[in-house]
Amino acid sequence: MAKDDSFKLDQMVRSAWMYYVSGKNQTEIASQLGLSRPVVQRLIASAKEEGVVSIGLHHPIARCLDYAELLKEKYQLIECNIVPDSSEEERLDNVSFGCFQLMSKYLKNQTNKIIGIGSGLTLKNAIYRIDFETPESKCVALISAMAVDGICNYYDDVPLLLARKLQANYYQLPAPRYTLSLEEHDFWRNTNAFKNVSQVAESSDIIFIGVGALDNASAIVKDGFISFDKGEELRKQGAVGEILGRFISEDGQVVDCEINSVITSYDIRQNNCPRIATACGEEKRPAILAALKGKWINGLVTDEGTARWLLAR
């Protein structure tokens, strides 16, 4: 493809994405892309005529496609979906749409699938977009939303939401996220219910998770699973983020600390299926890089800026 053709395709799909996915009007798109409104109007019309847009958006932006291929090669990924840069307010919606695209690829028109699912707002927003069912399938939670005192975090109802959307059987992890002691940890993990759910998780055909940052605004602190002081302590011990509640170092290794010894979530490294993480934003970049280095994931959905950052590491 000639350079001019590639640039035109990039501008066409970028305009269509902003118009149909981000909900911008043509004047706003023209201003953001440095084009005239009539040019934007023609680009959007061309996108429809060439089949890039039907009911949804089916073509990746050219530069994002390049980044995705480079990331797949650099980090040995089987899936990579990079969505265009936008404002901070729109980034989450764009990345959740990219995750929805992969969910559709793996789950639409399928039956008898076992779907392992983590937690997080980006995953939840992706699931809200699902408009299909996956009959006779199983949706298994890979991390508990329950604290040690029995209180459940209703923001982490992602597995239940996915099961409801897909009309799948729902398997909840029957234990608190972190136990109070190693003895309690052994007790929960040796119950029949826990063993059964773990076996379902081990049989997952596809896994979707989020990646957690470790700062004062991170979800695991805000949701009360660890305290602000505990977060500070973990950072001093070398943690840069968390995968399903396990705190990992910059090279992707599990940090040697007490809290990691009492986590009850499923260790996804035990499963060779597609393990796709959905995460975006500057604050999550060190954790995303660590997840890639540690081989926790073999698939990624993120934003254009994070893709550039990962390629430069």
Coordinates of C-alpha atoms in Angstrom, one line a residue:
M1 CA 0.0 0.0 0.0
A2 CA 1.4 3.4 -1.0
K3 CA 2.2 5.9 1.8
D4 CA -0.6 8.3 0.7
D5 CA -3.1 5.4 0.6
S6 CA -2.1 4.3 4.1
F7 CA -2.5 7.8 5.5
K8 CA -5.9 8.2 3.9
L9 CA -7.0 4.8 5.3
D10 CA -5.8 5.9 8.7
Q11 CA -7.6 9.2 8.6
M12 CA -10.8 7.5 7.2
V13 CA -11.0 4.9 10.0
R14 CA -9.9 7.3 12.7
S15 CA -12.8 9.7 11.6
A16 CA -15.2 6.8 11.6
W17 CA -14.1 5.6 15.0
M18 CA -14.5 9.1 16.5
Y19 CA -17.9 9.6 14.9
Y20 CA -19.5 6.1 15.5
V21 CA -17.7 5.0 18.7
S22 CA -16.7 8.2 20.5
G23 CA -19.8 10.1 19.5
K24 CA -18.1 13.2 18.3
N25 CA -19.7 15.4 15.7
Q26 CA -18.0 16.3 12.4
T27 CA -16.9 19.7 13.5
E28 CA -15.2 18.3 16.6
I29 CA -13.5 15.6 14.5
A30 CA -12.3 18.2 12.0
S31 CA -10.8 20.3 14.8
Q32 CA -9.0 17.3 16.4
L33 CA -7.6 15.9 13.2
G34 CA -6.7 19.3 11.6
L35 CA -9.0 18.8 8.7
S36 CA -11.9 20.7 7.2
R37 CA -15.5 19.6 8.0
P38 CA -16.3 18.7 4.3
V39 CA -13.2 16.4 4.3
V40 CA -14.3 14.7 7.4
Q41 CA -17.8 14.3 6.0
R42 CA -16.3 12.6 2.9
L43 CA -14.0 10.3 5.0
I44 CA -17.0 9.1 7.0
A45 CA -19.0 8.5 3.9
S46 CA -16.1 6.6 2.3
A47 CA -15.9 4.4 5.4
K48 CA -19.5 3.3 5.0
E49 CA -19.1 2.8 1.2
E50 CA -16.0 0.7 1.6
G51 CA -17.5 -1.6 4.3
V52 CA -15.4 -0.3 7.2
V53 CA -18.6 0.7 8.9
S54 CA -21.8 -1.3 8.9
I55 CA -23.6 -1.7 12.2
G56 CA -20.2 -1.6 13.9
L57 CA -16.7 -0.7 13.1
H58 CA -14.7 -3.6 11.5
H59 CA -11.4 -2.2 10.4
P60 CA -8.4 -1.2 12.6
I61 CA -6.8 2.2 12.2
A62 CA -3.7 1.6 10.1
R63 CA -1.2 2.9 12.7
C64 CA -2.9 0.9 15.5
L65 CA -2.7 -2.2 13.3
D66 CA 1.0 -1.6 12.9
Y67 CA 1.5 -1.2 16.7
A68 CA -0.5 -4.4 17.3
E69 CA 1.7 -6.5 15.0
L70 CA 4.9 -5.1 16.5
L71 CA 3.7 -5.8 20.0
K72 CA 2.7 -9.3 19.0
E73 CA 6.2 -9.9 17.7
K74 CA 8.0 -8.2 20.6
Y75 CA 6.0 -9.9 23.4
Q76 CA 5.0 -13.2 21.7
L77 CA 1.3 -12.4 21.8
I78 CA -1.5 -14.3 20.1
E79 CA -3.9 -11.4 20.3
C80 CA -3.4 -7.6 20.4
N81 CA -6.0 -4.9 19.8
I82 CA -4.8 -1.3 19.9
V83 CA -7.4 1.4 19.9
P84 CA -6.8 5.1 18.8
D85 CA -5.7 7.8 21.2
S86 CA -8.4 10.2 22.4
S87 CA -9.1 12.3 25.4
E88 CA -8.6 10.8 28.9
E89 CA -12.4 10.7 29.3
E90 CA -12.9 8.7 26.2
R91 CA -9.9 6.3 26.5
L92 CA -11.8 3.9 28.8
D93 CA -14.7 3.6 26.4
N94 CA -12.4 3.1 23.4
V95 CA -10.4 0.3 25.1
S96 CA -13.6 -1.3 26.4
F97 CA -14.8 -1.4 22.8
G98 CA -11.6 -3.0 21.7
C99 CA -12.1 -5.7 24.4
F100 CA -15.7 -6.2 23.2
Q101 CA -14.4 -6.8 19.7
L102 CA -12.2 -9.7 21.0
M103 CA -15.0 -11.0 23.2
S104 CA -17.2 -11.1 20.1
K105 CA -14.4 -12.9 18.1
Y106 CA -14.1 -15.7 20.7
L107 CA -17.6 -16.0 22.0
K108 CA -20.2 -15.0 19.4
N109 CA -22.0 -17.9 17.7
Q110 CA -20.2 -20.3 20.0
T111 CA -21.5 -22.9 22.5
N112 CA -20.1 -24.9 25.4
K113 CA -17.3 -22.3 26.1
I114 CA -15.6 -21.9 29.5
I115 CA -14.8 -18.3 30.1
G116 CA -12.5 -17.2 32.9
I117 CA -13.1 -13.6 33.9
G118 CA -11.4 -11.2 36.2
S119 CA -12.6 -7.8 37.5
G120 CA -12.3 -4.1 36.6
L121 CA -14.3 -1.2 35.1
T122 CA -12.9 -1.6 31.6
L123 CA -14.0 -5.3 31.5
K124 CA -17.4 -4.3 32.9
N125 CA -17.9 -1.6 30.2
A126 CA -16.9 -4.1 27.5
I127 CA -19.5 -6.6 28.8
Y128 CA -22.2 -4.0 28.7
R129 CA -21.8 -3.9 24.9
I130 CA -22.5 -7.7 24.5
D131 CA -25.6 -8.3 22.5
F132 CA -25.4 -12.1 22.0
E133 CA -25.6 -15.3 24.0
T134 CA -23.3 -18.2 24.2
P135 CA -25.6 -21.2 25.0
E136 CA -24.5 -24.0 27.4
S137 CA -21.4 -22.1 28.4
K138 CA -19.7 -21.6 31.8
C139 CA -18.5 -18.3 33.2
V140 CA -16.1 -18.7 36.1
A141 CA -14.8 -15.9 38.4
L142 CA -11.0 -16.0 38.7
I143 CA -10.9 -13.7 41.7
S144 CA -13.2 -13.3 44.7
A145 CA -15.1 -10.0 45.3
M146 CA -15.5 -10.9 49.0
A147 CA -13.4 -9.4 51.8
V148 CA -12.3 -11.4 54.8
D149 CA -15.3 -10.1 56.8
G150 CA -17.8 -11.3 54.2
I151 CA -18.5 -8.0 52.6
C152 CA -18.7 -8.2 48.9
N153 CA -17.6 -5.4 46.5
Y154 CA -20.5 -4.8 44.3
Y155 CA -18.3 -3.0 41.7
D156 CA -16.6 -6.4 41.1
D157 CA -19.8 -8.1 39.8
V158 CA -18.1 -8.6 36.4
P159 CA -18.3 -12.4 36.3
L160 CA -22.0 -12.3 37.2
L161 CA -22.7 -9.6 34.6
L162 CA -21.0 -11.6 31.9
A163 CA -22.9 -14.8 32.8
R164 CA -26.1 -12.9 32.7
K165 CA -25.3 -11.4 29.3
L166 CA -24.2 -14.7 27.8
Q167 CA -26.9 -16.7 29.6
A168 CA -24.1 -18.9 30.8
N169 CA -23.8 -21.0 34.0
Y170 CA -22.0 -18.9 36.7
Y171 CA -19.2 -20.1 39.0
Q172 CA -18.2 -17.8 41.9
L173 CA -15.0 -18.3 43.8
P174 CA -16.2 -19.4 47.2
A175 CA -13.5 -17.8 49.5
P176 CA -12.4 -14.3 50.5
R177 CA -9.9 -12.6 48.3
Y178 CA -7.3 -12.7 51.0
T179 CA -7.4 -14.9 54.1
L180 CA -6.2 -14.0 57.5
S181 CA -3.7 -16.8 57.8
L182 CA -2.1 -19.7 56.0
E183 CA -4.2 -22.0 58.0
E184 CA -7.4 -20.3 56.7
H185 CA -6.0 -20.3 53.2
D186 CA -5.5 -24.0 53.3
F187 CA -9.0 -24.5 54.8
W188 CA -10.8 -22.5 52.0
R189 CA -8.8 -24.1 49.2
N190 CA -9.5 -27.6 50.4
T191 CA -13.3 -27.2 50.4
N192 CA -15.1 -29.2 47.7
A193 CA -16.7 -26.1 46.3
F194 CA -13.4 -24.3 45.9
K195 CA -11.8 -27.4 44.3
N196 CA -14.7 -27.7 41.8
V197 CA -14.6 -24.0 40.8
S198 CA -10.8 -24.3 40.4
Q199 CA -11.2 -27.2 38.1
V200 CA -13.6 -25.2 36.0
A201 CA -11.1 -22.3 35.9
E202 CA -8.3 -24.7 34.8
S203 CA -10.5 -25.8 31.9
S204 CA -11.1 -22.2 30.6
D205 CA -11.1 -21.9 26.8
I206 CA -10.5 -18.1 27.0
I207 CA -9.6 -15.7 29.8
F208 CA -10.3 -12.0 30.1
I209 CA -8.7 -10.0 32.9
G210 CA -7.8 -6.4 34.0
V211 CA -4.4 -5.2 35.2
G212 CA -4.2 -3.3 38.4
A213 CA -1.9 -0.3 39.1
L214 CA -0.5 0.2 42.6
D215 CA -0.9 3.9 43.5
N216 CA -3.1 5.9 45.8
A217 CA -6.0 5.9 43.3
S218 CA -5.8 2.2 42.4
A219 CA -9.0 0.2 42.6
I220 CA -7.6 -2.4 45.0
V221 CA -7.0 0.4 47.5
K222 CA -10.2 2.3 46.8
D223 CA -12.3 -0.9 47.2
G224 CA -10.8 -1.6 50.6
F225 CA -9.0 -4.9 49.9
I226 CA -5.7 -3.3 51.0
S227 CA -5.0 -0.2 53.0
F228 CA -3.1 2.9 51.8
D229 CA -0.3 2.0 54.1
K230 CA -0.2 -1.6 52.8
G231 CA 0.1 -0.2 49.3
E232 CA 3.0 1.9 50.4
E233 CA 4.6 -1.1 52.0
L234 CA 4.2 -3.2 48.8
R235 CA 5.7 -0.5 46.6
K236 CA 8.8 -0.5 48.9
Q237 CA 9.0 -4.3 48.4
G238 CA 9.1 -3.8 44.7
A239 CA 5.5 -4.2 43.6
V240 CA 4.4 -2.2 40.5
G241 CA 0.9 -3.7 40.1
E242 CA -1.3 -6.7 40.5
I243 CA -2.8 -9.5 38.5
L244 CA -6.0 -10.9 40.0
G245 CA -4.8 -9.7 43.4
R246 CA -1.2 -11.0 43.1
F247 CA 1.3 -8.2 43.5
I248 CA 4.1 -8.4 40.9
S249 CA 7.5 -6.8 40.5
E250 CA 8.7 -4.9 37.4
D251 CA 10.0 -8.1 35.9
G252 CA 6.6 -9.8 36.3
Q253 CA 7.6 -12.0 39.3
V254 CA 5.3 -12.6 42.3
V255 CA 6.6 -10.4 45.1
D256 CA 7.7 -12.4 48.1
C257 CA 5.4 -11.0 50.8
E258 CA 2.8 -12.2 53.2
I259 CA -0.3 -11.0 51.3
N260 CA 0.7 -13.0 48.2
S261 CA 0.8 -16.1 50.3
V262 CA -2.9 -15.8 51.3
I263 CA -4.5 -14.8 47.9
T264 CA -7.1 -17.2 46.7
S265 CA -7.4 -16.2 43.1
Y266 CA -6.6 -18.5 40.2
D267 CA -3.1 -18.4 38.9
I268 CA -3.7 -17.9 35.1
R269 CA -0.1 -18.9 34.2
Q270 CA -1.3 -22.5 34.7
N271 CA -3.6 -22.3 31.6
N272 CA -2.3 -22.1 28.0
C273 CA -5.5 -20.7 26.6
P274 CA -5.7 -17.1 25.3
R275 CA -5.2 -14.9 28.3
I276 CA -6.3 -11.4 27.3
A277 CA -5.7 -8.4 29.5
T278 CA -7.6 -5.1 29.0
A279 CA -5.9 -2.0 30.5
C280 CA -5.0 1.5 29.6
G281 CA -3.6 4.8 30.9
E282 CA -0.2 6.0 32.1
E283 CA -0.7 4.8 35.6
K284 CA -1.1 1.2 34.5
R285 CA 1.8 1.1 32.1
P286 CA 4.4 -0.4 34.5
A287 CA 2.0 -3.1 35.6
I288 CA 1.1 -3.9 32.0
L289 CA 4.8 -4.2 31.1
A290 CA 5.3 -6.4 34.1
A291 CA 2.4 -8.7 33.1
L292 CA 3.9 -9.1 29.7
K293 CA 7.5 -9.8 31.0
G294 CA 6.1 -12.3 33.5
K295 CA 4.1 -14.1 30.8
W296 CA 0.9 -13.7 32.7
I297 CA -0.9 -12.7 29.5
N298 CA -0.6 -13.6 25.9
G299 CA -3.1 -11.1 24.6
L300 CA -3.6 -7.3 25.2
V301 CA -6.1 -4.6 24.5
T302 CA -4.8 -1.1 25.2
D303 CA -4.6 2.4 23.9
E304 CA -2.3 3.8 21.2
G305 CA -0.2 5.8 23.6
T306 CA 0.5 2.8 25.8
A307 CA 1.3 0.7 22.8
R308 CA 4.0 3.2 21.8
W309 CA 5.4 3.2 25.4
L310 CA 5.5 -0.6 25.4
L311 CA 7.3 -0.7 22.1
A312 CA 10.0 1.7 23.4
R313 CA 10.8 -0.4 26.5

